[in-house]
Tab-separated table of C-alpha atoms in Angstrom:
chain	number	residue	atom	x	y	z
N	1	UNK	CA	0.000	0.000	0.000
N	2	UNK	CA	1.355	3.330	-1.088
N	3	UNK	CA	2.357	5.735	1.934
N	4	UNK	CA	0.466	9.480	1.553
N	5	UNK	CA	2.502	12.322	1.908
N	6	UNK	CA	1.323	12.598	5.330
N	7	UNK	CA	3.131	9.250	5.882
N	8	UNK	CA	6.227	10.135	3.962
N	9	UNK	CA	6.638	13.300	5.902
N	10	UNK	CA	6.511	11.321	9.490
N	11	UNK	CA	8.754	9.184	8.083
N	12	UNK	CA	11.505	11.791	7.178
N	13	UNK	CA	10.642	13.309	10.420
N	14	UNK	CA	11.256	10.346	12.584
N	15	UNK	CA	14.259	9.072	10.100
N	16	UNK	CA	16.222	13.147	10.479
N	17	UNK	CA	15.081	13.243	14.567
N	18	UNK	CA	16.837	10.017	15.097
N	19	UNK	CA	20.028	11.234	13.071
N	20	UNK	CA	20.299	14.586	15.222
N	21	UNK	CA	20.673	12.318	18.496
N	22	UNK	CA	23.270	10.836	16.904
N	23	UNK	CA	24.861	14.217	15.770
N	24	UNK	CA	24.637	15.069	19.195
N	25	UNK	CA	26.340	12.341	20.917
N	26	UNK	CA	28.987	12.622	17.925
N	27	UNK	CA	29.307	16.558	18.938
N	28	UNK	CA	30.201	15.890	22.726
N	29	UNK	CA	33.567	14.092	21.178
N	30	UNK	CA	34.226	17.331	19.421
N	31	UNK	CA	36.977	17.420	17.581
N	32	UNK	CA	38.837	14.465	19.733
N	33	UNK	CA	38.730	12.217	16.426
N	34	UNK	CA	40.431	14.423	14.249
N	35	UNK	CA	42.806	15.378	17.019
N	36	UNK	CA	43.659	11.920	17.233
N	37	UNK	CA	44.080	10.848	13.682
N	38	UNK	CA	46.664	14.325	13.512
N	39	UNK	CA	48.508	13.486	16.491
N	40	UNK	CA	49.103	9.881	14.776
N	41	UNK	CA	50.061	11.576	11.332
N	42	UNK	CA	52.237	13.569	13.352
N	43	UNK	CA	53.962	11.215	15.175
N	44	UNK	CA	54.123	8.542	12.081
N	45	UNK	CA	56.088	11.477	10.439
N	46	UNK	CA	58.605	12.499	12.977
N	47	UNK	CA	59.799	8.922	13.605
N	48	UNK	CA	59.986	8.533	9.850
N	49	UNK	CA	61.979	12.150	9.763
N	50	UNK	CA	64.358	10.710	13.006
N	51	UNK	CA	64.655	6.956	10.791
N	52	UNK	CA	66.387	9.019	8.064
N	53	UNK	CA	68.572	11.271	10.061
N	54	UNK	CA	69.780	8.007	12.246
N	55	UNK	CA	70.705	5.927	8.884
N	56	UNK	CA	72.266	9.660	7.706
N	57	UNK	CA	74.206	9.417	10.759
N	58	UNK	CA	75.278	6.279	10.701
N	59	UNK	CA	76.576	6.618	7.067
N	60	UNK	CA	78.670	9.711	8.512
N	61	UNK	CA	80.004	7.418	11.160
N	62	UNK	CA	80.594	4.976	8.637
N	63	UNK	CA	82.365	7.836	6.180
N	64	UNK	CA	84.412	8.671	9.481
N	65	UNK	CA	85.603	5.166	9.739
N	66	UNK	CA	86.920	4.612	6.035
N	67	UNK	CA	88.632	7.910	6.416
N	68	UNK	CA	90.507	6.967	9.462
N	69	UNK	CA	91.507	3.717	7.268
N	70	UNK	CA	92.423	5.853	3.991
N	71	UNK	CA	94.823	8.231	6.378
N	72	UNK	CA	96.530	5.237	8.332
N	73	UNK	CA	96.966	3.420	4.348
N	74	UNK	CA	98.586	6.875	3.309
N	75	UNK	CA	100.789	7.244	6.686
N	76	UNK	CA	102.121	3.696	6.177
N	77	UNK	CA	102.830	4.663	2.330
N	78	UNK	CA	104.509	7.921	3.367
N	79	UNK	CA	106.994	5.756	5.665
N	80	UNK	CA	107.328	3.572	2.492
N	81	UNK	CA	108.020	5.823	0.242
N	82	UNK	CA	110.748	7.553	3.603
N	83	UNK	CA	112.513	4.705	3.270
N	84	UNK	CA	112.837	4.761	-0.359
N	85	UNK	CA	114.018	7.845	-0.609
N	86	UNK	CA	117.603	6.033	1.154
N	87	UNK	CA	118.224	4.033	-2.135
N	88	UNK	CA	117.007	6.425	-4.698
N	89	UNK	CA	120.050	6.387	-7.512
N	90	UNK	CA	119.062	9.612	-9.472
N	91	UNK	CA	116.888	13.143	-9.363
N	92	UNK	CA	114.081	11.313	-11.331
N	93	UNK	CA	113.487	8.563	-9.095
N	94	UNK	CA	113.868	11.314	-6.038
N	95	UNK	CA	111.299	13.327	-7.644
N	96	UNK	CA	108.590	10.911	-8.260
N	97	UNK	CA	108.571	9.263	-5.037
N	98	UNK	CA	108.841	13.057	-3.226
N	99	UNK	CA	105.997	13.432	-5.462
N	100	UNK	CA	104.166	10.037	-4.073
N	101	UNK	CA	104.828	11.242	-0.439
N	102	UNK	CA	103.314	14.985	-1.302
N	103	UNK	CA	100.071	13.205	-2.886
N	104	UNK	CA	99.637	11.169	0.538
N	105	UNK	CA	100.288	14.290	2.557
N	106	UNK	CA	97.679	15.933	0.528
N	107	UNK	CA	95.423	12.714	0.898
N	108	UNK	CA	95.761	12.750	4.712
N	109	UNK	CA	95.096	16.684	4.721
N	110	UNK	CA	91.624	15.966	2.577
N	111	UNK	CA	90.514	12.677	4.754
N	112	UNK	CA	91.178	15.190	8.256
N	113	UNK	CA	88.753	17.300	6.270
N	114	UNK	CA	86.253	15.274	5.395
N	115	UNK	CA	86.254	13.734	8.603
N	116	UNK	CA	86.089	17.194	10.282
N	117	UNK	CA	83.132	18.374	8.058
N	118	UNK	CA	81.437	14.702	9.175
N	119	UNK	CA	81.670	15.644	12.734
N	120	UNK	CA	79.861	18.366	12.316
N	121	UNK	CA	77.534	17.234	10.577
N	122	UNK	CA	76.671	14.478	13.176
N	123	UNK	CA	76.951	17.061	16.095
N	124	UNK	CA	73.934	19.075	13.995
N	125	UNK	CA	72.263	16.099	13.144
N	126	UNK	CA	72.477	14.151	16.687
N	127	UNK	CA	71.226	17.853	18.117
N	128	UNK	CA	68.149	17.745	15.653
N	129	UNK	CA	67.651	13.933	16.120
N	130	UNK	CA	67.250	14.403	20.202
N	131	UNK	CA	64.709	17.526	19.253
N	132	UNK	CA	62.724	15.320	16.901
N	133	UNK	CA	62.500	12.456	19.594
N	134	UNK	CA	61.984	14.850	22.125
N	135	UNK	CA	58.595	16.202	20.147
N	136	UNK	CA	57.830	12.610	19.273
N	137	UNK	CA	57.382	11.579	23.471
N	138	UNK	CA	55.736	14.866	23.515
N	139	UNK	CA	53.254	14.046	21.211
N	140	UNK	CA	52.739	10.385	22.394
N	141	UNK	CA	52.124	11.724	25.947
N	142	UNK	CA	49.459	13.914	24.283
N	143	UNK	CA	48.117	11.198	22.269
N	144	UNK	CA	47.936	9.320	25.117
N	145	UNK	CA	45.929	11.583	27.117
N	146	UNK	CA	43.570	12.250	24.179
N	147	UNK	CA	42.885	8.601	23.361
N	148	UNK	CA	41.916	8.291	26.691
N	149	UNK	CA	39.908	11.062	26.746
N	150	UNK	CA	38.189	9.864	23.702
N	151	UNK	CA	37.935	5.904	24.774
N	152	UNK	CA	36.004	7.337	27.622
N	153	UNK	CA	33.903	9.331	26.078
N	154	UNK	CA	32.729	7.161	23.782
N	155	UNK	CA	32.383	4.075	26.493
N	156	UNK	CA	29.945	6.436	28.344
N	157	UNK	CA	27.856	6.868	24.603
N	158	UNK	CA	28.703	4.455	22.241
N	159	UNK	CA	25.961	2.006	23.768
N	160	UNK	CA	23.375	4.815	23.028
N	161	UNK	CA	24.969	5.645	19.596
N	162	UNK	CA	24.476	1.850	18.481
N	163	UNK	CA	21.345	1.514	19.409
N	164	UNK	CA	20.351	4.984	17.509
N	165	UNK	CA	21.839	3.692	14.136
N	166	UNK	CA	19.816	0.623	14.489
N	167	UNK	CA	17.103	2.436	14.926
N	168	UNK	CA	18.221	5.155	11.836
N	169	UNK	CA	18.636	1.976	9.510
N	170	UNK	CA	15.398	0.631	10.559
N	171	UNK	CA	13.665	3.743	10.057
N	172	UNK	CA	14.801	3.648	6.492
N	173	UNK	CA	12.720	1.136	5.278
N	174	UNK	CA	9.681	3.602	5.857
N	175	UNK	CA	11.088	5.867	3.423
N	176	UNK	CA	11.012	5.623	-0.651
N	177	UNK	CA	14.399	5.171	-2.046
N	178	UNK	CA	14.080	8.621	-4.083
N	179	UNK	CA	12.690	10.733	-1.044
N	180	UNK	CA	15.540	8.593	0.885
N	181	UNK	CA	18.446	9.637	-1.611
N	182	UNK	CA	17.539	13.481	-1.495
N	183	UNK	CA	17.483	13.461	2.298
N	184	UNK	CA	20.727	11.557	2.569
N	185	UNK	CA	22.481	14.381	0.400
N	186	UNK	CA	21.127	16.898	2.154
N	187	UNK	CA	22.484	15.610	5.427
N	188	UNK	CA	25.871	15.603	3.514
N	189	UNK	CA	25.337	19.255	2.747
N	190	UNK	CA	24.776	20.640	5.581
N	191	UNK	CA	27.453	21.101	8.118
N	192	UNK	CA	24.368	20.118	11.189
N	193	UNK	CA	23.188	17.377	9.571
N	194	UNK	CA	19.251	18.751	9.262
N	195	UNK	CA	17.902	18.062	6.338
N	196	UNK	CA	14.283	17.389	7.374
N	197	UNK	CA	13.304	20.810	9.164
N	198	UNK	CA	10.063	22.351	10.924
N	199	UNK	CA	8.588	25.920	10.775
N	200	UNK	CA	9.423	27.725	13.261
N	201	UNK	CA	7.827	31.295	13.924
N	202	UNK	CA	6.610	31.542	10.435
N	203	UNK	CA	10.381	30.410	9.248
N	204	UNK	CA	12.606	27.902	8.200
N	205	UNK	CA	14.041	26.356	11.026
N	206	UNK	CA	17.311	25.269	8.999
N	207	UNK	CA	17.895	28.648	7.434
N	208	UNK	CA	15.994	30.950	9.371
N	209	UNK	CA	14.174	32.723	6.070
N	210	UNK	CA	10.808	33.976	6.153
N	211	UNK	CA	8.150	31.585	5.003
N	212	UNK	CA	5.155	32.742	2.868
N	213	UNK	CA	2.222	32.474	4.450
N	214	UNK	CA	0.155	30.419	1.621
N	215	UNK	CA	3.467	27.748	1.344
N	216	UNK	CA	2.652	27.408	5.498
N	217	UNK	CA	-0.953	26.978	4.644
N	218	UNK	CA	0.468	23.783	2.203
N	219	UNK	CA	2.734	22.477	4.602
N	220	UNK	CA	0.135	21.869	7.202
N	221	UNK	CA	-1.934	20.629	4.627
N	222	UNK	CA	0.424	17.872	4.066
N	223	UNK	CA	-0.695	17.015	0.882
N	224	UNK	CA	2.794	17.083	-0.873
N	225	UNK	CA	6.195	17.700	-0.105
N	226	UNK	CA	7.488	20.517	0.371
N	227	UNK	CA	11.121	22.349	0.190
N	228	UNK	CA	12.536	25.442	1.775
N	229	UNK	CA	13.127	28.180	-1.430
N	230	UNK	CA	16.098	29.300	0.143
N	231	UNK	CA	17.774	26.079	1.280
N	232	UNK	CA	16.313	23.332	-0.238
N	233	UNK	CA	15.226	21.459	3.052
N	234	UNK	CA	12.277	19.573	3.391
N	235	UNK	CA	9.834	21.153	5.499
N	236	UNK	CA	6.965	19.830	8.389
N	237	UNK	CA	4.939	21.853	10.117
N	238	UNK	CA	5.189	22.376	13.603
N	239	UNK	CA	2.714	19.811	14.683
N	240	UNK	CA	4.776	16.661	13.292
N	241	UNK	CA	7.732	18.437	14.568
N	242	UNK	CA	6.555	17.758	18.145
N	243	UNK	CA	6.526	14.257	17.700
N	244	UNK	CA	9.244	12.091	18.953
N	245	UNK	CA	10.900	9.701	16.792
């Protein structure tokens, strides 16, 4: 049996009053949720940021190491090439192995640099790796604290919340898929969540504009369905706007 408009407009009524409970509960969490999900992002990013500057460190370390190695190879070269110079026989061979023991020199002067400049770099590094774990407990503590916050929260309502969407979903089936549809995307327009709306004091109780006096006249009529000009709401008059879902 077909529902008359009368029918369709409880319906929405009921189906919208139920959803506002549940915006309601959802609105004493605030904006814990989000805070949570950022604090994660957060978090997920510093330790990310802190496993990159602890495998650039240990690559410096690493760099340090080999360039210990390369100067104590060049020292023992230089005391080589020393102890050539004793049995050089001519200016030629004097020359080129002078010229071996300037290269080392020059390769032990380069190493002590790079090694320097690697020092540094792991003092600035180490400095901004302690900040970045520093900010990471931080932020755990505070996550902490917030998920807790939240968890209890929600224990106290999400009994009630449950119970409400059961109730939403069954409500559903009381409602044409069409009419259903439209009132779904309203919801999603609206940052309250009202897209099923009353007159109230000759207005629309979603957008607060004036409505005519003969469109009030149809409403209460109930014999079809009706939108707000200005926001596109459904509208009931007041009398199936006291009823509780």
């Amino acid at each position: 049996m077909e529902q008359t408009v009368e029918q369709k407009l409880k319906a929405l009524w009921a189906w919208q009053s139920i959803h506002t409970k549940v915006d309601k509960i959802r609105q004493v969490r605030g904006e814990l949720p989000i805070e949570v999900a950022d604090l994660e992002d957060e978090i997920a990013g510093l330790e990310t940021r802190n496993e990159k500057i602890r495998s650039e460190l240990d690559e410096l370390e690493d760099s340090i190491v080999s360039r210990k190695n390369m100067i104590k190879d060049a020292q023992a070269a230089i005391k080589k090439y020393e102890a050539q110079l004793n049995e050089v026989k001519n200016n030629r061979e004097y020359d080129a192995i002078t010229k071996e023991i300037e290269l080392q020199g020059l390769e032990i002067q380069v190493c002590e640099k790079r090694i320097r400049e690697a020092e540094y770099e792991i003092n600035n590094k180490t400095e901004l790796y302690e900040t970045t774990e520093g900010n990471v407990n931080y932020s755990k503590g505070e996550l902490d604290v917030k998920k807790q916050e939240l968890e209890n929260i929600t224990s106290e309502t999400q009994k009630e919340e449950d119970g409400l969407l059961k109730q939403a979903e069954a409500s559903e089936s009381n409602i044409e898929e069409r009419l259903l549809k439209v009132s779904n995307k309203l919801r999603n327009s609206f940052r309250n969540g009202l897209a099923i709306v009353s007159i109230d004091r000759d207005a629309c109780s979603g957008c607060h504009n004036k409505i005519p006096a003969q469109m009030q006249s149809e409403i209460r009529q109930r014999k079809k369905i009706l939108v707000c000009e200005h926001c596109g709401r459904i509208l009931v008059d007041e009398e199936i706007a006291s009823e509780e879902a």
